Short mmCIF file of N, CA and C in Angstrom, two decimals:
data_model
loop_
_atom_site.label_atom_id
_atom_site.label_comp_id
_atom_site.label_asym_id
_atom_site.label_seq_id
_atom_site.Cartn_x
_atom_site.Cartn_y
_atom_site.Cartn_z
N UNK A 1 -266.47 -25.60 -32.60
CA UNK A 1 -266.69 -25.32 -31.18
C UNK A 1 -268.17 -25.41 -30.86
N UNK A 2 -268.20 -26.05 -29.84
CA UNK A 2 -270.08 -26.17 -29.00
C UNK A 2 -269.94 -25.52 -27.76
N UNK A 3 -271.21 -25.04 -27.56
CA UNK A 3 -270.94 -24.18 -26.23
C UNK A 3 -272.54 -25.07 -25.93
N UNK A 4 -272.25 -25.12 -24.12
CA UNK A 4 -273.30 -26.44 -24.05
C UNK A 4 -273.58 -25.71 -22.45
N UNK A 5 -274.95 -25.05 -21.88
CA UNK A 5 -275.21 -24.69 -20.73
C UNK A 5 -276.57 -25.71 -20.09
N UNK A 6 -275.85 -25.98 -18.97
CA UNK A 6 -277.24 -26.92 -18.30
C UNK A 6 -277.82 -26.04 -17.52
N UNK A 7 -279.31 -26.64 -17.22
CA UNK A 7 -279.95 -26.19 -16.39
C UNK A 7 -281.44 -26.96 -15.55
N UNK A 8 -281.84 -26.82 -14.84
CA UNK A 8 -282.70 -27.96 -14.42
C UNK A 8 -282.28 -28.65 -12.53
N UNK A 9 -281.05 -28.57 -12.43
CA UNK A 9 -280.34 -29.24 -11.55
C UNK A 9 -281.35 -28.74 -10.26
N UNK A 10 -281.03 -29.60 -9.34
CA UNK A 10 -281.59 -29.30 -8.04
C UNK A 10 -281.81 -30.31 -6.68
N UNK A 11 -282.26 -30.43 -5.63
CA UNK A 11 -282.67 -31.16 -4.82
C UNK A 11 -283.91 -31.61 -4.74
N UNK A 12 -284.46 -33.03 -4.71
CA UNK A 12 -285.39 -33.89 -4.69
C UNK A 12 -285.49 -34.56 -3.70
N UNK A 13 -286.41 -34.89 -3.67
CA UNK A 13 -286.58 -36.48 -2.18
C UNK A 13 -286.01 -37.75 -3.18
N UNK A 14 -286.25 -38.77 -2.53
CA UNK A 14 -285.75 -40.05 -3.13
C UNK A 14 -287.84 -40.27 -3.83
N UNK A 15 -287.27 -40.61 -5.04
CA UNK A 15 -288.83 -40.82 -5.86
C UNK A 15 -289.08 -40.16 -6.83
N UNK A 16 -288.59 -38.89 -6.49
CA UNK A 16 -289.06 -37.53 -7.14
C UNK A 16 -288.43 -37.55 -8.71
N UNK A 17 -288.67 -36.32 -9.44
CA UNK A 17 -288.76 -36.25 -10.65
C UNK A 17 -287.61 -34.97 -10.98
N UNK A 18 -286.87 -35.04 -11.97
CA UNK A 18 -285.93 -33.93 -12.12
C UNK A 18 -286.07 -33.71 -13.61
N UNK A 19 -285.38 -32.42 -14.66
CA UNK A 19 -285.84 -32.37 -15.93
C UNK A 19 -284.24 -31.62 -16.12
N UNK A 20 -283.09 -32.09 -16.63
CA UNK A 20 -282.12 -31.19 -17.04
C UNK A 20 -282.48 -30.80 -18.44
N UNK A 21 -282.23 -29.58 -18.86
CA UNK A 21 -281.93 -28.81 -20.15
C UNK A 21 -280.38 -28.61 -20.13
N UNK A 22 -280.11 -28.74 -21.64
CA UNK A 22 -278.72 -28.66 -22.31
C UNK A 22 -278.63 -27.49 -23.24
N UNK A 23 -278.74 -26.07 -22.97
CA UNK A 23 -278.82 -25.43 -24.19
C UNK A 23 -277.56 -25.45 -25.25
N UNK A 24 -277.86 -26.08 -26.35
CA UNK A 24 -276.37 -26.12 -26.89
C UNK A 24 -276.38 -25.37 -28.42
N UNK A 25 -275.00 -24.60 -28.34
CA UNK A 25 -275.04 -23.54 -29.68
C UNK A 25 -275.27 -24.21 -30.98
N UNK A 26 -275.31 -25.69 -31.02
CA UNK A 26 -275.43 -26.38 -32.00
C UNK A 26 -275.56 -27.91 -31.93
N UNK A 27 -276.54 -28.80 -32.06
CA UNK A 27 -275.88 -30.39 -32.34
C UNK A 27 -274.78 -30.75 -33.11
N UNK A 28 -274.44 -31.73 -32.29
CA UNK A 28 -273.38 -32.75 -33.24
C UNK A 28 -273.81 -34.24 -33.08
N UNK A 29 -273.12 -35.02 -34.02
CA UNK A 29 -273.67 -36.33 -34.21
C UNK A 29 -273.84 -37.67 -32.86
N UNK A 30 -273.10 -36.85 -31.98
CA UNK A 30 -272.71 -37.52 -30.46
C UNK A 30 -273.51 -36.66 -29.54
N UNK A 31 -274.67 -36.55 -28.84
CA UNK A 31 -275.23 -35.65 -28.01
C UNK A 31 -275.45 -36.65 -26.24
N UNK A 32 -274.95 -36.19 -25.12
CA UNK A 32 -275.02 -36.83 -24.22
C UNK A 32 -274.96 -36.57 -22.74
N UNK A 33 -276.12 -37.36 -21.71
CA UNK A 33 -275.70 -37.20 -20.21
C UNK A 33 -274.21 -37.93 -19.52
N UNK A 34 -273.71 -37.32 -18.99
CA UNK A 34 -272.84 -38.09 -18.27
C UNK A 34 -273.32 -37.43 -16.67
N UNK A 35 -272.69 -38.24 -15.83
CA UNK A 35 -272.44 -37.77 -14.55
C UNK A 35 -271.24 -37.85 -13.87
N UNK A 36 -270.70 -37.59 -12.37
CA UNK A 36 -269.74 -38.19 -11.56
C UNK A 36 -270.22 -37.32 -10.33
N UNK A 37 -270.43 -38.12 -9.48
CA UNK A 37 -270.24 -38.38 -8.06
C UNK A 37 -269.08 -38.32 -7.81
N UNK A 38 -268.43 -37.71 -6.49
CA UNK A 38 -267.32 -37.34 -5.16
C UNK A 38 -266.89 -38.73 -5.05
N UNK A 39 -265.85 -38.85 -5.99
CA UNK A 39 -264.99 -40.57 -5.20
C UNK A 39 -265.14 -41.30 -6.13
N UNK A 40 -266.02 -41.17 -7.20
CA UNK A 40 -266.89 -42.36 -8.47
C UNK A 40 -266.41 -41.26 -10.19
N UNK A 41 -266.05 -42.37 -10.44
CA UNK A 41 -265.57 -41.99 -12.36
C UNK A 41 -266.93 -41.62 -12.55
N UNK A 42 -266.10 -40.58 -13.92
CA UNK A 42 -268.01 -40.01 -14.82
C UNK A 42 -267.98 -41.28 -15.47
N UNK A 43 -269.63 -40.97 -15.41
CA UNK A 43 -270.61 -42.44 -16.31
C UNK A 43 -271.11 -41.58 -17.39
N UNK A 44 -271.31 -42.38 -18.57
CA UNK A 44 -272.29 -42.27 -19.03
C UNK A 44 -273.65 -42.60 -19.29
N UNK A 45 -274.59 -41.61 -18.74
CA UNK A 45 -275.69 -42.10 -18.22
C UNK A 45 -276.97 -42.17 -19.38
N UNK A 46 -276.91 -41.32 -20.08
CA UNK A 46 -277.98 -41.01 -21.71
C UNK A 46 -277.10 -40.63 -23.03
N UNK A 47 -276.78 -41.28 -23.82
CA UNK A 47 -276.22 -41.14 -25.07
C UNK A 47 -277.39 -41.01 -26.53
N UNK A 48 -277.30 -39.72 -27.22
CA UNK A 48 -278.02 -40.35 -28.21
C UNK A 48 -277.69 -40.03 -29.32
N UNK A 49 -277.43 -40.40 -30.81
CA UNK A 49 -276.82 -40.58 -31.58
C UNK A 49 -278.29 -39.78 -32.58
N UNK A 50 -277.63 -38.34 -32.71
CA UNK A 50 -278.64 -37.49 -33.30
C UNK A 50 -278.98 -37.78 -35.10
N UNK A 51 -277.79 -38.28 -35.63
CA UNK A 51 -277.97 -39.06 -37.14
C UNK A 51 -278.95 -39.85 -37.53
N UNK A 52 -278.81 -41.00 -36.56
CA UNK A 52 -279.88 -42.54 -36.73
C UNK A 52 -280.95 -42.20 -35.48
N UNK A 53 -280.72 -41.08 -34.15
CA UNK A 53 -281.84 -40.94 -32.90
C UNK A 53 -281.47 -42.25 -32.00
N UNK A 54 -280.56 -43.11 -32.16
CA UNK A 54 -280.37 -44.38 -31.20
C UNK A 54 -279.88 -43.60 -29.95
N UNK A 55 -280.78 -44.17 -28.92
CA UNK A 55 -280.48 -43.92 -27.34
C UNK A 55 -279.31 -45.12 -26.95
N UNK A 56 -278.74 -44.68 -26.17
CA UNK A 56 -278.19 -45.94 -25.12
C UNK A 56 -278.10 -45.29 -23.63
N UNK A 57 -278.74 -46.18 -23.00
CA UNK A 57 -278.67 -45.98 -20.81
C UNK A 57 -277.53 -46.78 -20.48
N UNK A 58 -277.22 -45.99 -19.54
CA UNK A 58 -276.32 -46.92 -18.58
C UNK A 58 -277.65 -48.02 -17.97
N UNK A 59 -276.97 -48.95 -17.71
CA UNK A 59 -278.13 -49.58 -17.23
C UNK A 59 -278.96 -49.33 -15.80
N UNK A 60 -278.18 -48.68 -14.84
CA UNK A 60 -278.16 -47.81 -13.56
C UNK A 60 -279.75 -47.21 -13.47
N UNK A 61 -280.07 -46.37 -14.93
CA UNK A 61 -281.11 -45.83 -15.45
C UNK A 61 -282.00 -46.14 -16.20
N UNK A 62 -281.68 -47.37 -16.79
CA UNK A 62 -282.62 -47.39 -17.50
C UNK A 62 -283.98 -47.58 -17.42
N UNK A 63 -285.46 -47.41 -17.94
CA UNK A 63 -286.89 -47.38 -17.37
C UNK A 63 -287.11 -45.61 -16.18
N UNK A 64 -286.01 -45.12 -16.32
CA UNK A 64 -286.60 -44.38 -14.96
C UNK A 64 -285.80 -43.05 -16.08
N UNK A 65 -284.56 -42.89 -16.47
CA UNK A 65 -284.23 -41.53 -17.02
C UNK A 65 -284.76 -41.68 -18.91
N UNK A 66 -285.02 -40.50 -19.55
CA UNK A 66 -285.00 -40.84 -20.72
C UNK A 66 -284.24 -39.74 -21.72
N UNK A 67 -283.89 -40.00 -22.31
CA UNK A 67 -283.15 -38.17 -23.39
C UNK A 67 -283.98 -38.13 -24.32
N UNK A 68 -283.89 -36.88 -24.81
CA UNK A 68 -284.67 -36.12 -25.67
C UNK A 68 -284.06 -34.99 -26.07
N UNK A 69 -284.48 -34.80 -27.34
CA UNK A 69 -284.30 -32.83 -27.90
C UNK A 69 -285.24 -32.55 -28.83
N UNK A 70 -284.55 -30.99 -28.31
CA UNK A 70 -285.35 -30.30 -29.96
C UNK A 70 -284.54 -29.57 -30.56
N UNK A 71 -285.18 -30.05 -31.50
CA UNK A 71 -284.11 -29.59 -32.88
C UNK A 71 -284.14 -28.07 -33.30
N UNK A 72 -285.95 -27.56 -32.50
CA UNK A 72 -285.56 -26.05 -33.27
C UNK A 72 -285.18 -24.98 -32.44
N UNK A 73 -284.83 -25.32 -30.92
CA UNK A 73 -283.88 -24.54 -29.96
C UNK A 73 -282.93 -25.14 -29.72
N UNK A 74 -282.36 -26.27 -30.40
CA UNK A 74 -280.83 -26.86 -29.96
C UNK A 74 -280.71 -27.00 -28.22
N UNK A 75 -281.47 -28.14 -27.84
CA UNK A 75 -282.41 -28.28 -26.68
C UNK A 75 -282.26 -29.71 -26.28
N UNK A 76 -281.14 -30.34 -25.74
CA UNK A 76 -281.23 -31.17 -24.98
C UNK A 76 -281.49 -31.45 -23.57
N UNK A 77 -282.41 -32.86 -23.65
CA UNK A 77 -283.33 -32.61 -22.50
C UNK A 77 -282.47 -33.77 -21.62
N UNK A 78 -282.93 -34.29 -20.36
CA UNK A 78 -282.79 -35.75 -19.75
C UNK A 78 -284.33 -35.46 -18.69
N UNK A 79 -284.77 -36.34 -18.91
CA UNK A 79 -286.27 -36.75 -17.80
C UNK A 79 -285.98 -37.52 -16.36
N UNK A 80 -285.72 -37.26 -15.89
CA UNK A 80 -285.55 -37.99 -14.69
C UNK A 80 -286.26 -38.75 -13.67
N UNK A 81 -287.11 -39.67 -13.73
CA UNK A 81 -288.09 -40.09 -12.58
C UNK A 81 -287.55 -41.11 -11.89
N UNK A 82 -288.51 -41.66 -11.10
CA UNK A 82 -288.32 -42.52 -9.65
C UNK A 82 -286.75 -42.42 -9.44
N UNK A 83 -286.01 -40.73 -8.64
CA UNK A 83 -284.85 -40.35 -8.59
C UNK A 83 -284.36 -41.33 -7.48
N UNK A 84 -283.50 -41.75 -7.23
CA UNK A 84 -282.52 -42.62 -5.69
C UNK A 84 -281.48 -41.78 -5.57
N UNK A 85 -281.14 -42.11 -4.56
CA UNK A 85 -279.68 -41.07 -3.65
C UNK A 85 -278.72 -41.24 -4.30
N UNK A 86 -278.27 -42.26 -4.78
CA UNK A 86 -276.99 -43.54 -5.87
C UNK A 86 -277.12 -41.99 -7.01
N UNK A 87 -278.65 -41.48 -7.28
CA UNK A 87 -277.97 -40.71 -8.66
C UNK A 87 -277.97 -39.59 -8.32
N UNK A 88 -277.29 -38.87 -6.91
CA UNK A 88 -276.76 -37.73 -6.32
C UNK A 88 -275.58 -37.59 -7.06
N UNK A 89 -275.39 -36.25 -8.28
CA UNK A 89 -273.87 -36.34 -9.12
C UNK A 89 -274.01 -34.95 -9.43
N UNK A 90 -273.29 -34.54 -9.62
CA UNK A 90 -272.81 -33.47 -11.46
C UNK A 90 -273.38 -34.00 -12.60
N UNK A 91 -274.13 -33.12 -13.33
CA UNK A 91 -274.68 -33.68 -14.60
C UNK A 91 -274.05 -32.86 -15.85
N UNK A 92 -273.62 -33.69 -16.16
CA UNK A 92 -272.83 -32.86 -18.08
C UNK A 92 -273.19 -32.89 -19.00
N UNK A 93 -273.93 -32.09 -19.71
CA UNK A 93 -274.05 -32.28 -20.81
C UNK A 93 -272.33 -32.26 -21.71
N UNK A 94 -272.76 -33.21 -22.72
CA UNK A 94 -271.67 -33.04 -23.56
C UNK A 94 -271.93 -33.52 -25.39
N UNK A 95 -271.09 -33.13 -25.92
CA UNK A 95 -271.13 -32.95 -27.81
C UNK A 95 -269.96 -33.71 -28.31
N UNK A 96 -270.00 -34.02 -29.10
CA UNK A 96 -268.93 -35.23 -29.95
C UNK A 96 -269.55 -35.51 -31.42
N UNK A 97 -268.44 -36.34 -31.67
CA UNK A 97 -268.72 -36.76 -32.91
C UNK A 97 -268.00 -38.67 -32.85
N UNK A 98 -268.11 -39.07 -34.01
CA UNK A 98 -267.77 -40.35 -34.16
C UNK A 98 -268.54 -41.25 -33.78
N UNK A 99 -267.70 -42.45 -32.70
CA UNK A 99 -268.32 -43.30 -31.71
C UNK A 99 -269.35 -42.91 -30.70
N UNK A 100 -270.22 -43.06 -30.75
CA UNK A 100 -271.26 -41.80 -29.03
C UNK A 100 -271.11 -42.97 -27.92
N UNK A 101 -270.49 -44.18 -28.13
CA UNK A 101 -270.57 -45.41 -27.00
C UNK A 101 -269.20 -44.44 -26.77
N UNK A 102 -268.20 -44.16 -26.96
CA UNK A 102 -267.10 -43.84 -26.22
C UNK A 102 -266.93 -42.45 -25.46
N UNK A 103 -266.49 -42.33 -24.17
CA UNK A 103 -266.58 -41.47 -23.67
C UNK A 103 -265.23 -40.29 -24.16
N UNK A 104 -264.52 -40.76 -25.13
CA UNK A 104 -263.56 -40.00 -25.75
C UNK A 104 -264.03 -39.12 -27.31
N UNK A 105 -265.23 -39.54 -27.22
CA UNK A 105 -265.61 -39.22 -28.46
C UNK A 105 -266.09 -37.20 -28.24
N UNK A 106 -266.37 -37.46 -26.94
CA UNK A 106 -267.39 -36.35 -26.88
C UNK A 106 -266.22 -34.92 -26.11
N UNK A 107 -266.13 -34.31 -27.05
CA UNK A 107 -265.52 -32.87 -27.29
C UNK A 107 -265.77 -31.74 -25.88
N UNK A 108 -266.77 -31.57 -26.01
CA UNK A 108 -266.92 -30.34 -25.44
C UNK A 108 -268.39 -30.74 -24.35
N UNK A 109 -268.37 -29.77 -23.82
CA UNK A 109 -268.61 -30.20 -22.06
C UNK A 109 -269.07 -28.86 -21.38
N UNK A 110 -270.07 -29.06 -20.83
CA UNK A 110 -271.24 -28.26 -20.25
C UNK A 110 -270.45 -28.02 -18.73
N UNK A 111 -271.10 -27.05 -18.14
CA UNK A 111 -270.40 -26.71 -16.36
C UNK A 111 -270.83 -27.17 -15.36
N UNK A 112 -271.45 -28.33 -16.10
CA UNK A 112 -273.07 -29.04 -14.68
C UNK A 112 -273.37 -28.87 -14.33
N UNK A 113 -274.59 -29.67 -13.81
CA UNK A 113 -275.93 -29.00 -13.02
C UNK A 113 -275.74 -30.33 -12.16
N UNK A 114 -275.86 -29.66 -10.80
CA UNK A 114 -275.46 -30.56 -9.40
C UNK A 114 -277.31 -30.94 -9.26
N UNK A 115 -277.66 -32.25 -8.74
CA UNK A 115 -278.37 -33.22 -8.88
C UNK A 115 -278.06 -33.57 -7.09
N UNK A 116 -278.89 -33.67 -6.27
CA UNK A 116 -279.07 -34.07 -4.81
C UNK A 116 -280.42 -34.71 -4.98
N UNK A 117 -280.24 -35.70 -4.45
CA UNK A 117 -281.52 -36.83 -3.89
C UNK A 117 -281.31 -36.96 -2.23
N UNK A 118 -282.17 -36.84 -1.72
CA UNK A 118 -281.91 -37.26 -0.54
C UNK A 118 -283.01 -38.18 -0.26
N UNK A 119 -282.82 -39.54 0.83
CA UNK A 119 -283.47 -40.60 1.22
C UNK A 119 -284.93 -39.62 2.23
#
């Protein structure tokens, strides 16, 4: 079992900069952002594969969000800059194992942190 709390979420202008935290009771080999927007499937937006450290972006993000952790508060991060309205969502952290490209891989699931951009 992972227990996974976000925090960070909030309202921005369009440009602006956001920082989610993932406090999670533990890593696993699958560590990751997803989102979903009102009407729009969750994406996965930051995947990173804590074994080998390989990132993967949706491409939506890529150059502008980045992931990160730390290892000695079990501390996943996402960086957020030059924010647009498009990435107005729910943000999840979530934990898995196996595949980290599949969105079935990942177990357990944070309560999100709501993300507003406005133009």
């Amino acid at each position: 079992q992972v227990q996974l709390v976000e925090s960070g979420g909030g309202s921005v202008q369009a440009g602006g900069s956001l920082r989610l935290s993932c406090a999670a009771s533990r890593f696993t080999s699958c560590m990751g952002w997803f989102r979903q927007a009102p009407g729009r499937e969750r994406e996965g937006v930051a995947l990173i594969n804590t074994i080998s450290d390989s990132t993967h972006y949706a491409d939506s993000v890529k150059g502008r969000f980045t992931v990160s952790r730390d290892n000695t508060n079990n501390t996943l991060y996402l960086q957020m800059y030059s924010l647009k309205p498009d990435d107005s969502a729910m943000y999840y952290c979530a934990a898995g194992s196996l595949s980290c490209e599949l969105t079935s891989s990942f177990l357990w699931w944070g309560q999100g942190a709501q993300v507003i951009v406005s133009s």
